[in-house]
Coordinates of N, CA and C and ligand atoms in Angstrom, one line a residue:
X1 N 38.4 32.0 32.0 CA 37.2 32.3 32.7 C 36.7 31.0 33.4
X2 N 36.1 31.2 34.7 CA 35.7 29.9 35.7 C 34.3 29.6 34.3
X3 N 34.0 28.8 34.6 CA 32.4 28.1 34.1 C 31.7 28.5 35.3
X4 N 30.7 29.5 34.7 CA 30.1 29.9 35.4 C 28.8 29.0 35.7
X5 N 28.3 28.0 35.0 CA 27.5 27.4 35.3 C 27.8 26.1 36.1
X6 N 29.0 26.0 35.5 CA 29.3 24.6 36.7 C 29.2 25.1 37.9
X7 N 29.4 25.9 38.8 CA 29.0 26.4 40.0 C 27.7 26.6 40.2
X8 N 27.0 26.1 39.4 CA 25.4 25.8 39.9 C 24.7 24.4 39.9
X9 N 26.3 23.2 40.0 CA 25.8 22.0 40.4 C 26.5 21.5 41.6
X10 N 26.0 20.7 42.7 CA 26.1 20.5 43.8 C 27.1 19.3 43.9
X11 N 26.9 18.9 42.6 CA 27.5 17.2 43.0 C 27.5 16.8 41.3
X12 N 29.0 16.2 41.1 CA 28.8 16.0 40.0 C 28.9 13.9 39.7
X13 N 27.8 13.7 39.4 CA 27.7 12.0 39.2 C 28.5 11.4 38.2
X14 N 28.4 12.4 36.8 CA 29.6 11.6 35.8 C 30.8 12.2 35.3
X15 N 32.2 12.1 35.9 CA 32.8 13.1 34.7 C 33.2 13.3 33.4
X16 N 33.8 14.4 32.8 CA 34.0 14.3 31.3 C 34.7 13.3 31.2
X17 N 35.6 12.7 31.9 CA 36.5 11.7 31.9 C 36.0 10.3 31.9
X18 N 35.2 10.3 32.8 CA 34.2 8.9 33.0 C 33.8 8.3 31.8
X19 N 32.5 9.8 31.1 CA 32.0 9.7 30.3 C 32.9 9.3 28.6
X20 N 33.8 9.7 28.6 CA 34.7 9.4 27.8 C 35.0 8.0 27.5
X21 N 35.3 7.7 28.7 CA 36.0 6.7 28.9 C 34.9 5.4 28.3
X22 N 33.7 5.4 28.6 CA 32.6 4.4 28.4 C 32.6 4.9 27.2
X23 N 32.2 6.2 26.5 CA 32.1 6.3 25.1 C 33.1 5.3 24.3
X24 N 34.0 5.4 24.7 CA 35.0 4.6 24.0 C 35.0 3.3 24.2
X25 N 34.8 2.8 25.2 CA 34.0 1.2 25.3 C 33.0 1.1 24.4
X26 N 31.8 1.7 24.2 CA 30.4 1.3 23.6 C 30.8 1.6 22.2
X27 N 31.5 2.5 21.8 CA 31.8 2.6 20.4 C 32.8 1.4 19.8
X28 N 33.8 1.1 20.4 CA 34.8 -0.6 20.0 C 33.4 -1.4 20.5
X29 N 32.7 -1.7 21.4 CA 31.4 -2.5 21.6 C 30.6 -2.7 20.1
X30 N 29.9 -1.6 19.8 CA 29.3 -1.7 18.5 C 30.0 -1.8 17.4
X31 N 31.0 -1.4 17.0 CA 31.9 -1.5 15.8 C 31.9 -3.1 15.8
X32 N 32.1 -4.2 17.2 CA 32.3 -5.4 16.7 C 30.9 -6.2 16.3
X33 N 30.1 -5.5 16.9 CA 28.9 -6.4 16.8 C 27.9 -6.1 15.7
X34 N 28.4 -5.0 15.1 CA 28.0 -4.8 13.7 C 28.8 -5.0 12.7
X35 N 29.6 -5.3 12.9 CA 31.0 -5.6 11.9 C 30.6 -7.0 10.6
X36 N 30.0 -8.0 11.6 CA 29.6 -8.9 10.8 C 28.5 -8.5 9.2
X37 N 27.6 -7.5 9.7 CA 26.9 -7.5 8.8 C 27.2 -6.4 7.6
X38 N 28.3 -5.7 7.9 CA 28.6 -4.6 7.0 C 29.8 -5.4 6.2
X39 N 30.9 -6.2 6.8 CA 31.6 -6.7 6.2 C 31.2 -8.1 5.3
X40 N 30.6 -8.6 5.8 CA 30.6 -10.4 5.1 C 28.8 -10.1 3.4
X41 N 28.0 -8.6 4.3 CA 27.5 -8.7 3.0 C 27.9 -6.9 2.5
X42 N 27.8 -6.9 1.4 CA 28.4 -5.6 0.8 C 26.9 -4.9 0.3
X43 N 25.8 -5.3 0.2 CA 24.5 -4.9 0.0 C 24.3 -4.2 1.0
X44 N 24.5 -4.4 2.0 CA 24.0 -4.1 3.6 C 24.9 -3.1 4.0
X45 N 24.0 -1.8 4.4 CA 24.9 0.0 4.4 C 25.1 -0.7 6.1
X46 N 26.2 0.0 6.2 CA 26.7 0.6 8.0 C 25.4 0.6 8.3
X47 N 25.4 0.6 10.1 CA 24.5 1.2 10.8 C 24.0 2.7 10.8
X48 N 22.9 2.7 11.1 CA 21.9 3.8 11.0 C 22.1 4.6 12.5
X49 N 22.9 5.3 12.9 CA 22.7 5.9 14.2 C 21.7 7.2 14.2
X50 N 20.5 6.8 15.2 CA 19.4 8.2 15.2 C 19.8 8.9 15.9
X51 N 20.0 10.0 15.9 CA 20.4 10.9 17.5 C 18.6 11.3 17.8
X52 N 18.1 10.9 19.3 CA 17.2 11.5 19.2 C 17.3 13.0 19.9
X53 N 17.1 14.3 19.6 CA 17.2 15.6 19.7 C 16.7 15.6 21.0
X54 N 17.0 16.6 21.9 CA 18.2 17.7 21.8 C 19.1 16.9 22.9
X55 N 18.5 15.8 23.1 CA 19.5 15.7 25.1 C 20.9 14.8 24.3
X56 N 20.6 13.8 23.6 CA 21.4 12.8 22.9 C 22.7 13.1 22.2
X57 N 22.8 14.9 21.9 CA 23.2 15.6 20.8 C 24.9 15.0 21.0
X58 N 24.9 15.5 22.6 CA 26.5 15.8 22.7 C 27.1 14.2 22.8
X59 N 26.1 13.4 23.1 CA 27.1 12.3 23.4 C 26.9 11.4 21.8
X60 N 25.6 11.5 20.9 CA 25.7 10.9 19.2 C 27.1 11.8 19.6
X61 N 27.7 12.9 19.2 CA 29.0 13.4 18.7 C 30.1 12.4 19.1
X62 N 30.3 12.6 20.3 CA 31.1 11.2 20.8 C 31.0 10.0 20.5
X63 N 29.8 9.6 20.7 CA 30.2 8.2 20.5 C 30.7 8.1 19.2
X64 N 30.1 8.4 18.4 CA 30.6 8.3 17.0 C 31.8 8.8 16.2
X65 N 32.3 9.4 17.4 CA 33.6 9.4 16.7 C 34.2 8.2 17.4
X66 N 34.0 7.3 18.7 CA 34.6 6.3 19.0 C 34.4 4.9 18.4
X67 N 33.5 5.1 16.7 CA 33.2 3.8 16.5 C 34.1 3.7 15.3
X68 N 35.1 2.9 15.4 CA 36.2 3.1 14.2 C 35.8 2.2 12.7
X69 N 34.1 2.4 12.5 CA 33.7 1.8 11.6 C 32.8 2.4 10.7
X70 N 32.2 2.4 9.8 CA 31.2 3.2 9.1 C 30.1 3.2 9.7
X71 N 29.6 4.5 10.2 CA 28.4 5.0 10.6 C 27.4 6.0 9.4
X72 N 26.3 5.5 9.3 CA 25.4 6.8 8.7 C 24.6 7.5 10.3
X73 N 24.5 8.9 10.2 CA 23.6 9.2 10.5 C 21.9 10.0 10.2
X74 N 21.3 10.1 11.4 CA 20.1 11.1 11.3 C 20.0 11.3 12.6
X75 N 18.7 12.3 12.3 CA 18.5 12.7 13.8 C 16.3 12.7 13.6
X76 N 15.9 12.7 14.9 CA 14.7 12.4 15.3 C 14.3 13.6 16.6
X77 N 13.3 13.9 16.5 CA 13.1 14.5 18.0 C 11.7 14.6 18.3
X78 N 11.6 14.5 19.7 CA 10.2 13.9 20.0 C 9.9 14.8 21.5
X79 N 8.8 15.1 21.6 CA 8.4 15.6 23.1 C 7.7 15.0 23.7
X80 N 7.6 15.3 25.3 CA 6.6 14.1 25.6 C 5.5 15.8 26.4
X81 N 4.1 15.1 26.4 CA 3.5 16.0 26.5 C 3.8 16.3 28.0
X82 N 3.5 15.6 28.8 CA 3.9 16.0 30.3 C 3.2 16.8 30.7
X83 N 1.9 16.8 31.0 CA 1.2 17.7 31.8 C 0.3 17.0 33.0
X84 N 0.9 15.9 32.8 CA 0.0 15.0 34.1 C -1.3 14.2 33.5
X85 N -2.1 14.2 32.2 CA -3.1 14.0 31.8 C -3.1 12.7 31.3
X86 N -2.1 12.5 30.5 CA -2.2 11.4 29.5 C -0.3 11.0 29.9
X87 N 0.0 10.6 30.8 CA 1.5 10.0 31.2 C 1.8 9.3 29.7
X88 N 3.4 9.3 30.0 CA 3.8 8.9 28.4 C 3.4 8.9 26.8
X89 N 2.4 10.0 27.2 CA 2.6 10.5 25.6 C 3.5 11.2 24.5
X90 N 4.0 10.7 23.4 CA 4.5 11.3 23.2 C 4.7 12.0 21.7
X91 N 5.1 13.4 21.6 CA 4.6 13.8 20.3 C 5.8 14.0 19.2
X92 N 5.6 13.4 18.3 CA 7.0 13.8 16.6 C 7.1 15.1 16.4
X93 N 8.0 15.2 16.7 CA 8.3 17.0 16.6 C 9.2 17.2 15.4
X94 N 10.1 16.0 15.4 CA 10.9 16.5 13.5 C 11.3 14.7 13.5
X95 N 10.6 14.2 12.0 CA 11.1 13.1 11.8 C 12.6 13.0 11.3
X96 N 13.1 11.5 10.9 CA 13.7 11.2 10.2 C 13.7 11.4 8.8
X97 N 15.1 12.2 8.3 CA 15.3 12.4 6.6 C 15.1 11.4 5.4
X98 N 15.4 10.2 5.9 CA 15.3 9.2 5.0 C 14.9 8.2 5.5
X99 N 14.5 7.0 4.8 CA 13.6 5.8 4.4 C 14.7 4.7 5.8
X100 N 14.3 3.9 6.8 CA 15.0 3.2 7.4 C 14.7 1.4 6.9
X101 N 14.1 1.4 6.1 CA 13.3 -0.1 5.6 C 15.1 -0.6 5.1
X102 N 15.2 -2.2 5.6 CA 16.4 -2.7 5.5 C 17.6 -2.3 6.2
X103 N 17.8 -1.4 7.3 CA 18.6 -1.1 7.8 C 18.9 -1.1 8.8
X104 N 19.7 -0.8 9.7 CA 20.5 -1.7 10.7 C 19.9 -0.3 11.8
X105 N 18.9 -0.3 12.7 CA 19.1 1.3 13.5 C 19.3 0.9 14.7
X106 N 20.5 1.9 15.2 CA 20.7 2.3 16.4 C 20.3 3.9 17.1
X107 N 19.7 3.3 18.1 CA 18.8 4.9 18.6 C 19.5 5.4 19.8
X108 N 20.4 6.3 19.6 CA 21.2 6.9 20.5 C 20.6 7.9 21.5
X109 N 20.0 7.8 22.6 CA 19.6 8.8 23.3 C 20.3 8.8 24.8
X110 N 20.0 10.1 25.2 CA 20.2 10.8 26.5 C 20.1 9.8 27.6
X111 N 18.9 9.5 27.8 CA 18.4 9.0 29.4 C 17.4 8.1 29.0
X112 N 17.7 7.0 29.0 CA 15.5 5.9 29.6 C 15.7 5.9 31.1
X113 N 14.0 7.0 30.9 CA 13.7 7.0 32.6 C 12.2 6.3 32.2
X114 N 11.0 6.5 32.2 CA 9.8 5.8 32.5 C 10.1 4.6 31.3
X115 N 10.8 5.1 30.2 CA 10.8 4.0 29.0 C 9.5 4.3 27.9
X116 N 9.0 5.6 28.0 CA 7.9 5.9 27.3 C 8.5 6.4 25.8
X117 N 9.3 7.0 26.3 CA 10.0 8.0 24.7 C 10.6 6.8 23.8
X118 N 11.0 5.9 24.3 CA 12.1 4.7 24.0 C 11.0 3.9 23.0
X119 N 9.8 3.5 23.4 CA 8.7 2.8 23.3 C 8.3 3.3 22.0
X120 N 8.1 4.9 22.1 CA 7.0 4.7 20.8 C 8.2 4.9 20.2
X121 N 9.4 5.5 20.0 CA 10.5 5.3 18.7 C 10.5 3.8 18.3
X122 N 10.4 3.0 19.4 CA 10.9 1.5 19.0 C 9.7 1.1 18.0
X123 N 9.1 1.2 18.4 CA 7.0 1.0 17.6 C 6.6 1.6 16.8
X124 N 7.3 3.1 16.3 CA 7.2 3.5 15.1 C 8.2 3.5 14.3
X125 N 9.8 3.1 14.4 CA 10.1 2.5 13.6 C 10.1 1.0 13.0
X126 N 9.6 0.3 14.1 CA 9.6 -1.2 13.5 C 8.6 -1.2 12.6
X127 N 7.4 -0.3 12.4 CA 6.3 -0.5 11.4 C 7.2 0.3 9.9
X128 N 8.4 0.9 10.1 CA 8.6 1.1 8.7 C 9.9 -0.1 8.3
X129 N 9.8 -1.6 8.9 CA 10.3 -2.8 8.5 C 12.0 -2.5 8.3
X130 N 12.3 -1.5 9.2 CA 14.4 -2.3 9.5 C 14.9 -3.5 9.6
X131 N 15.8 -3.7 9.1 CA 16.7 -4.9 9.2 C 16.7 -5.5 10.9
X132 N 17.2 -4.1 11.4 CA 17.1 -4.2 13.2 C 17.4 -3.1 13.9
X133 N 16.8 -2.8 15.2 CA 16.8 -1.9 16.1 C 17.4 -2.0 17.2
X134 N 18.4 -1.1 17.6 CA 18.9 -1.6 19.3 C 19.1 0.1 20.1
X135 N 19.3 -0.1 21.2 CA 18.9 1.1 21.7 C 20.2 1.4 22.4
X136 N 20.8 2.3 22.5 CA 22.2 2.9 23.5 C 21.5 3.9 24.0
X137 N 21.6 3.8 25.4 CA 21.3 5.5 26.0 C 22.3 5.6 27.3
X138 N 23.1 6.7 27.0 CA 24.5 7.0 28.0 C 23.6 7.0 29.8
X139 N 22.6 7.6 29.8 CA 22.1 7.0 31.4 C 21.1 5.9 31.3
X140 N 20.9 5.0 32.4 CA 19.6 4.0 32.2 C 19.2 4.1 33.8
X141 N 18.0 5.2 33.8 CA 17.3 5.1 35.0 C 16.5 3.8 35.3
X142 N 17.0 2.8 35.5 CA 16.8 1.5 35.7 C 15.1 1.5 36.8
X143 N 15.4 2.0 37.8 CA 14.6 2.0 38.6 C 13.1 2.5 38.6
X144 N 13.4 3.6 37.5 CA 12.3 4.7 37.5 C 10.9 3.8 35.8
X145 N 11.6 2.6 35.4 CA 11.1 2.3 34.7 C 9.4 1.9 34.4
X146 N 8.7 2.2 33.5 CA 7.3 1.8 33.4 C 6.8 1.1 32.2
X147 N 7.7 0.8 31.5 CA 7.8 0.3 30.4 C 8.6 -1.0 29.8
X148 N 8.1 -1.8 28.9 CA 9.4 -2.8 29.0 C 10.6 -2.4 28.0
X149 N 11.5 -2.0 27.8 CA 12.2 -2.1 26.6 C 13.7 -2.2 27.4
X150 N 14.2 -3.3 26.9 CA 15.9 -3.1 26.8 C 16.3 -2.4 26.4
X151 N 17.2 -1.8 26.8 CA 18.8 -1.0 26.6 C 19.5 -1.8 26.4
X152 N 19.9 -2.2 24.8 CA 21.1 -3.0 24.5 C 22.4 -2.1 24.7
X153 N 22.7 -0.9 25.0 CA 24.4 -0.2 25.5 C 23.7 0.7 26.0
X154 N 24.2 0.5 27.3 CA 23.9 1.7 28.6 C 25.5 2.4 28.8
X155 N 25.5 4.0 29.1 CA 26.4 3.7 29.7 C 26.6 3.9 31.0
X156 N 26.0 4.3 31.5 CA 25.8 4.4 33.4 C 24.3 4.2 33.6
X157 N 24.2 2.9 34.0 CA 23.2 2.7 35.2 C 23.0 3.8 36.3
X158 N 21.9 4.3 36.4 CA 21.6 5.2 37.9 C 20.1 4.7 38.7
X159 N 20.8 4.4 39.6 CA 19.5 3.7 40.6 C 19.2 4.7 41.6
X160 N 20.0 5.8 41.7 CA 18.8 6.9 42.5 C 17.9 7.7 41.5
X161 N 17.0 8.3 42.3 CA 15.7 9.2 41.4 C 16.5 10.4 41.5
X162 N 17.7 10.8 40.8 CA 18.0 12.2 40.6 C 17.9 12.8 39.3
X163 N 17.1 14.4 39.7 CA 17.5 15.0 38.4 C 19.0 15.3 37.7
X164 N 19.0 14.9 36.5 CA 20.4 15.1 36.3 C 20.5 16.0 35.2
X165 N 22.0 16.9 35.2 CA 22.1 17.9 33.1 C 23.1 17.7 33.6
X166 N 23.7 18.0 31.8 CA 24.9 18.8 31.5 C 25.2 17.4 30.8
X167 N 26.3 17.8 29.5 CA 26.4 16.9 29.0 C 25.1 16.5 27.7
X168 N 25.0 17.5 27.2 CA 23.0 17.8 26.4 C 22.3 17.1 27.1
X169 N 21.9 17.2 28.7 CA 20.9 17.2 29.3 C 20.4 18.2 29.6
X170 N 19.3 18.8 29.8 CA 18.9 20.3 30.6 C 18.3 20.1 31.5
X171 N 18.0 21.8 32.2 CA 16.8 21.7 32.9 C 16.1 22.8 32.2
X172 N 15.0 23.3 32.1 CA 14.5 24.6 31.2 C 15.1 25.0 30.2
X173 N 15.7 24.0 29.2 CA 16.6 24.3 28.1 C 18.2 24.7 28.4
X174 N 18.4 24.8 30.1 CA 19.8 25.1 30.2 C 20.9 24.0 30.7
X175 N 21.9 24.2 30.9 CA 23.3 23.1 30.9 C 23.7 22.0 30.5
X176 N 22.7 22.3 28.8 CA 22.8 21.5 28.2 C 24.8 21.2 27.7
X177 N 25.5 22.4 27.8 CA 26.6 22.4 27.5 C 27.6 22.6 28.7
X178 N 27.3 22.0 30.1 CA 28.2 21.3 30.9 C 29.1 20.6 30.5
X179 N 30.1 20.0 30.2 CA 30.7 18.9 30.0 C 30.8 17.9 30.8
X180 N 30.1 17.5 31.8 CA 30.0 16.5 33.0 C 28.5 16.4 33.6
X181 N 28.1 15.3 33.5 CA 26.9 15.3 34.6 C 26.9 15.6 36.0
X182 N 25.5 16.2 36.0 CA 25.4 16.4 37.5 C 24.1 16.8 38.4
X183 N 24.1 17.2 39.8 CA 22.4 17.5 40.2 C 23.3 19.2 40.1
X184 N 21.8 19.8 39.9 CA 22.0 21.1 40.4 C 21.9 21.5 42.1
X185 N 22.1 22.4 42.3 CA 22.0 22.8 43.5 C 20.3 23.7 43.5
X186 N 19.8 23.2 45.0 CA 18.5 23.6 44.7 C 17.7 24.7 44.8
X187 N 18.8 25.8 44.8 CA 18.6 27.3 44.4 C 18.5 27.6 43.2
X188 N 18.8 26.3 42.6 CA 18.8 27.2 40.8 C 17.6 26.1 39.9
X189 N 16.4 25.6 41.0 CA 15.4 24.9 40.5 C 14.1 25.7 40.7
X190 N 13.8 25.8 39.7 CA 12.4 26.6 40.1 C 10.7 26.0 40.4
Ligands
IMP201 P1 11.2 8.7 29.4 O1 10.2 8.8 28.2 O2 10.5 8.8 30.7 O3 12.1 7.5 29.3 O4 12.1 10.0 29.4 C1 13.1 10.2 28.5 C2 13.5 11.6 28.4 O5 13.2 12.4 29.5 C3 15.0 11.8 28.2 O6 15.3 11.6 26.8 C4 15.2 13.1 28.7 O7 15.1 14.1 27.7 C5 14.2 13.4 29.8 N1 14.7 13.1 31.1 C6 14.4 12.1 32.0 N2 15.1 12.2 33.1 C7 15.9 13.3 33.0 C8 16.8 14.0 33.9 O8 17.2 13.5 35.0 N3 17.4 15.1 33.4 C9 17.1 15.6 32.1 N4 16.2 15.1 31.3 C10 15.6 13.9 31.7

């Protein structure tokens, strides 16, 4: 059967192959640079990877299978209000399962575009005193930024203002299961 949905994007920016391909970079990336603290102290659990829900979903799966090292996970999910009133607010929609105090977190998400979502994760975990936080997000709308926070593992930089899915990105909750990023075509935007 064709993918019927992939015929409702016009241009595809990342492919499954692309994306792959970096997953597998950033995961040997982090395996070495957390390596030191899991191996030389034995007190000290693997890293903490958060998937933040729903956009992050498909690529936490990947990456983490490309980290040939001990990973714990959880997951987080947050909305932002978005109605034009109060820009970058943003609301806890399902916390984290367990306690992060002494632990190593990595916050795996979808996209930093204004850097508002990135911000209050980074600010409400650091008040519950981790060991350390660093942030991977498979796109970094570089340009569109309003906030300060580093992306310590990006995997594609994008310096145009495009809407992008697929790949657990959406638009109205759909293409989130594309296997490639891309723009839609602008018949299918409402
Ligand atoms: P920020 O708070 O402005 O950095 O927005 C981050 C969130 O907005 C991401 O986790 C996505 O869920 C969503 N987002 C931003 N740009 C796009 C896009 O181009 N496509 C789909 N979702 C997006």
């Amino acid at each position: 059967m064709t993918n019927k949905i992939a015929e409702r994007v016009s241009r595809v920016l990342f492919s499954a192959e692309q994306i792959r391909i970096r997953a597998h970079a950033i995961g040997e990336q982090i395996a070495v640079d957390y390596a030191d603290g899991a191996a030389k102290d034995l007190q000290r659990r693997p890293p903490l990877l958060v998937c933040v829900l729903h956009g992050a979903l498909v690529f936490m799966a990947d990456l983490a299978r490309e980290i040939p090292t001990e990973v714990e996970y959880d997951f987080i999910s947050v909305s932002s209000y978005g109605n034009g009133t109060s820009p970058g607010a943003v609301r806890l929609v399902k916390d984290l399962e367990r306690p992060i105090e002494g632990r190593d977190v990595l916050i795996v998400e979808d996209i930093v575009d204004t850097g508002y979502t990135i911000d209050y994760l980074r600010r409400g975990f650091a008040a519950r005193r981790p060991a350390s936080i660093r942030i991977c997000s498979l796109i970094d709308k570089v340009a569109r930024r309003e906030t300060e926070v580093q992306v310590d593992y990006v995997g594609f930089p994008l310096e145009e203002n495009a809407f992008i899915v697929g790949y657990g990105m959406d638009y109205q909750e759909l293409y989130r299961n594309l296997p490639f990023i891309g723009v839609l075509k602008p018949e299918y935007i409402k």
